[in-house]
PDB file of C-alpha atoms in Angstrom:
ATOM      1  CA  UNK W   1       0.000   0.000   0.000  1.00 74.00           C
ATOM      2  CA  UNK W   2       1.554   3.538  -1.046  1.00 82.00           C
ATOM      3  CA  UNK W   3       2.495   6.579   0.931  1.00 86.00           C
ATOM      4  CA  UNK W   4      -0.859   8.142  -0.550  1.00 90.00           C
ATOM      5  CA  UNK W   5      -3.188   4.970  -0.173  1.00 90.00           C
ATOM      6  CA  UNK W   6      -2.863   5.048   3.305  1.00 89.00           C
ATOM      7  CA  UNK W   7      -3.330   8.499   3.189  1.00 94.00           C
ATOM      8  CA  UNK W   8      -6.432   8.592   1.329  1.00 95.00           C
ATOM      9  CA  UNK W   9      -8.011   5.419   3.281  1.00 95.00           C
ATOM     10  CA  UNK W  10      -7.641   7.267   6.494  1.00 96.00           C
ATOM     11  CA  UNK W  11      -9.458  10.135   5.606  1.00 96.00           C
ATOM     12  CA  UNK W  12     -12.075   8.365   4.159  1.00 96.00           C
ATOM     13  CA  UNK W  13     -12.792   7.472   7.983  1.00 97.00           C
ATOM     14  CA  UNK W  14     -16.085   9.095   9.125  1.00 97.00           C
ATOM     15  CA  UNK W  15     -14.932  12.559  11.279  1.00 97.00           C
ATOM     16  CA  UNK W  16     -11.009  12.541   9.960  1.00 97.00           C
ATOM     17  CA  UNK W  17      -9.639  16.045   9.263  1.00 97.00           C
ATOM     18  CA  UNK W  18      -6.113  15.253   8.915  1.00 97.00           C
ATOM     19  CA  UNK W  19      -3.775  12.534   8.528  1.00 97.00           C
ATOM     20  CA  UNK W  20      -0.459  12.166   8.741  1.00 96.00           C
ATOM     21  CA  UNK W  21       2.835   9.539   8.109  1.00 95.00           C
ATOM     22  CA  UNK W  22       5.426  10.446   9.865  1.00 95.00           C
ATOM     23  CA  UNK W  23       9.047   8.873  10.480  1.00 92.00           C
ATOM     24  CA  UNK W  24       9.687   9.151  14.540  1.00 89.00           C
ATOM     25  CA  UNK W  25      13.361   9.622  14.239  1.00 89.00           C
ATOM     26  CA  UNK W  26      13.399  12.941  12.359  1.00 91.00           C
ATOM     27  CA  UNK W  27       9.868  13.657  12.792  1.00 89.00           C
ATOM     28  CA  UNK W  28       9.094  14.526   9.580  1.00 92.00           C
ATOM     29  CA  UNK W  29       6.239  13.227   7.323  1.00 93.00           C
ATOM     30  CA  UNK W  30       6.409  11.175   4.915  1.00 92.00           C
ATOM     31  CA  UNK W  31       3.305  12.306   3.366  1.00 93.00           C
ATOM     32  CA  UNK W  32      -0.119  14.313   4.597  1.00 95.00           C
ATOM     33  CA  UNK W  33      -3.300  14.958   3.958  1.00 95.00           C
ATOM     34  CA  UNK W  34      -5.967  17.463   5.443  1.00 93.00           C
ATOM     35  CA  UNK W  35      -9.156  18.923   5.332  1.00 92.00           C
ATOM     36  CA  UNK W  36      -9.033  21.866   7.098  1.00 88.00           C
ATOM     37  CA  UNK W  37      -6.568  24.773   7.323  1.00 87.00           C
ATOM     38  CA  UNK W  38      -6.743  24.906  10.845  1.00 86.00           C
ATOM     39  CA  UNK W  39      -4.693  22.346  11.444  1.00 91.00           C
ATOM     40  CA  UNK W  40      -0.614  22.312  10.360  1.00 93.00           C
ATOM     41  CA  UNK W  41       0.194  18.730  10.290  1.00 93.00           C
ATOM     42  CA  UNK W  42       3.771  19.569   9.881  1.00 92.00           C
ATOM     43  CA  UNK W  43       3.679  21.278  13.575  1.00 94.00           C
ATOM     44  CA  UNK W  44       1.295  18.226  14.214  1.00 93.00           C
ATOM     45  CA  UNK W  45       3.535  15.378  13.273  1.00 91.00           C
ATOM     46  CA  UNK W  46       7.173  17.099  14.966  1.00 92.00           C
ATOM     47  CA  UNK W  47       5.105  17.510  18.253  1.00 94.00           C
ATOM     48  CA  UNK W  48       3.683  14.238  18.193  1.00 94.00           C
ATOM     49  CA  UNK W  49       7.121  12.547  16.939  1.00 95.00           C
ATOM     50  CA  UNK W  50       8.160  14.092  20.492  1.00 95.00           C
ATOM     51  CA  UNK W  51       4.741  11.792  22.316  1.00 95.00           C
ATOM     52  CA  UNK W  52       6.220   8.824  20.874  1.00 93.00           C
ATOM     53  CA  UNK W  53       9.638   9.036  21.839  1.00 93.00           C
ATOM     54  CA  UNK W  54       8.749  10.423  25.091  1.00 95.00           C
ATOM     55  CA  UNK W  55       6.605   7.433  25.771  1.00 94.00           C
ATOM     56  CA  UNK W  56       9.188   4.982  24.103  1.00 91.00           C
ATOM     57  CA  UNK W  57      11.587   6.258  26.443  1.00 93.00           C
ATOM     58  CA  UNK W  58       9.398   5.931  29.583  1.00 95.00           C
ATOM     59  CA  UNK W  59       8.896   2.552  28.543  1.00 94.00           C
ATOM     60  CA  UNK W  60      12.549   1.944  28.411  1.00 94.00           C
ATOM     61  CA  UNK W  61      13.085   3.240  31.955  1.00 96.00           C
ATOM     62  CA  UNK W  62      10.630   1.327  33.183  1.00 96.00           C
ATOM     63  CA  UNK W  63      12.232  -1.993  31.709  1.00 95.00           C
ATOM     64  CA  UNK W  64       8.465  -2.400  30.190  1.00 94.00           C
ATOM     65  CA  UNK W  65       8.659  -5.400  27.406  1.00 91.00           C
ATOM     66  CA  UNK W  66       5.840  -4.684  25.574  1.00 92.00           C
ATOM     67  CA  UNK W  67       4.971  -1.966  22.679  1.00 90.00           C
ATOM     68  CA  UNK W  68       2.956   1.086  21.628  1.00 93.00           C
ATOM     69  CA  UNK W  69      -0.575  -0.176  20.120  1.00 94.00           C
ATOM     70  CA  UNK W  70      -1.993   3.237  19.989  1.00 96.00           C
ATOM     71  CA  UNK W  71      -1.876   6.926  21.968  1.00 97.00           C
ATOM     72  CA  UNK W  72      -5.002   8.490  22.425  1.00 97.00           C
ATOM     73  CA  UNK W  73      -5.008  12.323  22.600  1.00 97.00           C
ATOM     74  CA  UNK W  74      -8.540  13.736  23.792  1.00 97.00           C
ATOM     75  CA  UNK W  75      -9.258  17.325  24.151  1.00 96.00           C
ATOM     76  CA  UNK W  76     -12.493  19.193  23.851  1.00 97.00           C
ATOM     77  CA  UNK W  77     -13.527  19.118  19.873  1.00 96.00           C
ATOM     78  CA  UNK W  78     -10.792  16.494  18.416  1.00 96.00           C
ATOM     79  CA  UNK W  79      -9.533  13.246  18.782  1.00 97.00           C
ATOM     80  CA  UNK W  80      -5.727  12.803  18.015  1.00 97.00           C
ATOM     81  CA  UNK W  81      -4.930   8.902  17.341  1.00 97.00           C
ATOM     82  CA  UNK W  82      -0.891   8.218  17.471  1.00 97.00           C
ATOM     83  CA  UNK W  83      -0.766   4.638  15.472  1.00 96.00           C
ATOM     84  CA  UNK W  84       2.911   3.355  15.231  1.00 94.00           C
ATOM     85  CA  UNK W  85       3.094   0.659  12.309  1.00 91.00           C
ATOM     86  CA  UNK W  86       3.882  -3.107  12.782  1.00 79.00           C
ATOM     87  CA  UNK W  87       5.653  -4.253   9.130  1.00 69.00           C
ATOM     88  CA  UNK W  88       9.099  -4.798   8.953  1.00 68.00           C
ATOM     89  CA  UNK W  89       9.063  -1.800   6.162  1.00 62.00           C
ATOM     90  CA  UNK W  90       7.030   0.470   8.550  1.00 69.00           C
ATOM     91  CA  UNK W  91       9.237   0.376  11.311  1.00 80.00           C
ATOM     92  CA  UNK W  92      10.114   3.715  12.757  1.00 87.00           C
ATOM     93  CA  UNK W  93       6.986   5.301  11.315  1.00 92.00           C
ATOM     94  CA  UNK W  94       3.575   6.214  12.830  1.00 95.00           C
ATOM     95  CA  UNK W  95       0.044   7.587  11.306  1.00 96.00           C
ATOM     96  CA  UNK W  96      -0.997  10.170  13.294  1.00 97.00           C
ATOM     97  CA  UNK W  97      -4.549  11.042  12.473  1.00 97.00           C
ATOM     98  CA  UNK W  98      -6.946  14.503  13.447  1.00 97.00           C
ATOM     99  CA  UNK W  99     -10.889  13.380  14.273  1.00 97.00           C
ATOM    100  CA  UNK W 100     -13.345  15.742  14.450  1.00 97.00           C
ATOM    101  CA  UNK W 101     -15.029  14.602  17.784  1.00 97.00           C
ATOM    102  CA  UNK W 102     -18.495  15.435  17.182  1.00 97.00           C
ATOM    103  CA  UNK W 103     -18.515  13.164  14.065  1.00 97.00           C
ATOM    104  CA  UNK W 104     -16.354  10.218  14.518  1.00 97.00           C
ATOM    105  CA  UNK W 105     -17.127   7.668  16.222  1.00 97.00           C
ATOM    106  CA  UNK W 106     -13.833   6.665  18.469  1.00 97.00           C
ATOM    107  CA  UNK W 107     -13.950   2.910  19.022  1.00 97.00           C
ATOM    108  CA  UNK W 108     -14.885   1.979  14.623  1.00 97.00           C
ATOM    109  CA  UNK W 109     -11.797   5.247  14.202  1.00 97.00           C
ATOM    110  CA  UNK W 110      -9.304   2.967  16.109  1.00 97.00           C
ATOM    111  CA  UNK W 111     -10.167  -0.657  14.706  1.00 96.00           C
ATOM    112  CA  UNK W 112      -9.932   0.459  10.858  1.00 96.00           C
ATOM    113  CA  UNK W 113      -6.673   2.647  12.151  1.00 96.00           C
ATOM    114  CA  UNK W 114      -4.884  -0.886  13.480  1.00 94.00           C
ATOM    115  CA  UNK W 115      -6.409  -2.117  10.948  1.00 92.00           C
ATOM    116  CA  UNK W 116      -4.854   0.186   8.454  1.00 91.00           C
ATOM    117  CA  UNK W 117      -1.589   0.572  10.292  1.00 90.00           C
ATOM    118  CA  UNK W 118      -1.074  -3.709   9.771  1.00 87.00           C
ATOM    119  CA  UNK W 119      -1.625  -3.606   6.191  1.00 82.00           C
ATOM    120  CA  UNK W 120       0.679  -0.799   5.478  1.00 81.00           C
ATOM    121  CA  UNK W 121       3.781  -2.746   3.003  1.00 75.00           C
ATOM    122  CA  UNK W 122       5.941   0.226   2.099  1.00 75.00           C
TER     123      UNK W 122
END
């Protein structure tokens, strides 16, 4: 699945305003897509690159042998999902996606994102 399939399928998710790929070691994105101009994915996706390696370090300290499924970011209108990806070619990247709270629906938003994020073949 391409850079821009993934793209498109996320947005096609009922309440998504943005989506991004991103690459957690430099933070920047491999390739973005929004629908508003309220949002600046580019800010979006260095920020968040800093939530994952945060966590991934807390992790570490903790000697915690597990992984990231998801982050969940809540705040008053928006849902932020942080979805790291599980293929051997995806490794070191994360979608991060933008939900407009009032019209998407949370749990279906985070099954078709893992489900997205374990197809993705780059």
């Amino acid at each position: 699945m391409s850079v821009d399939a993934v793209l498109k399928e996320a947005m096609s998710m009922e309440g998504a305003i943005g989506v991004a790929l991103v690459d957690y070691s430099s933070g920047m994105t491999l390739g973005e897509v929004s629908s508003t101009k309220e949002l600046d994915l580019t800010v979006a996706a260095a920020g968040n690159t800093e939530v994952m390696r945060a966590k991934m370090r807390t992790m570490d300290m903790l000697k915690m042998n597990d992984s990231i499924e998801d982050i969940l970011i809540s705040l008053g209108r928006q849902y932020h999902l942080i979805r790291p990806l599980t293929s051997r070619s995806g490794s070191g990247l994360f979608i991060y996606l933008a939900l407009d709270r009032s019209r998407a629906n949370l749990a279906l938003s985070r099954h078709q994102l893992r489900s997205l994020a374990d197809n993705v073949e780059l």
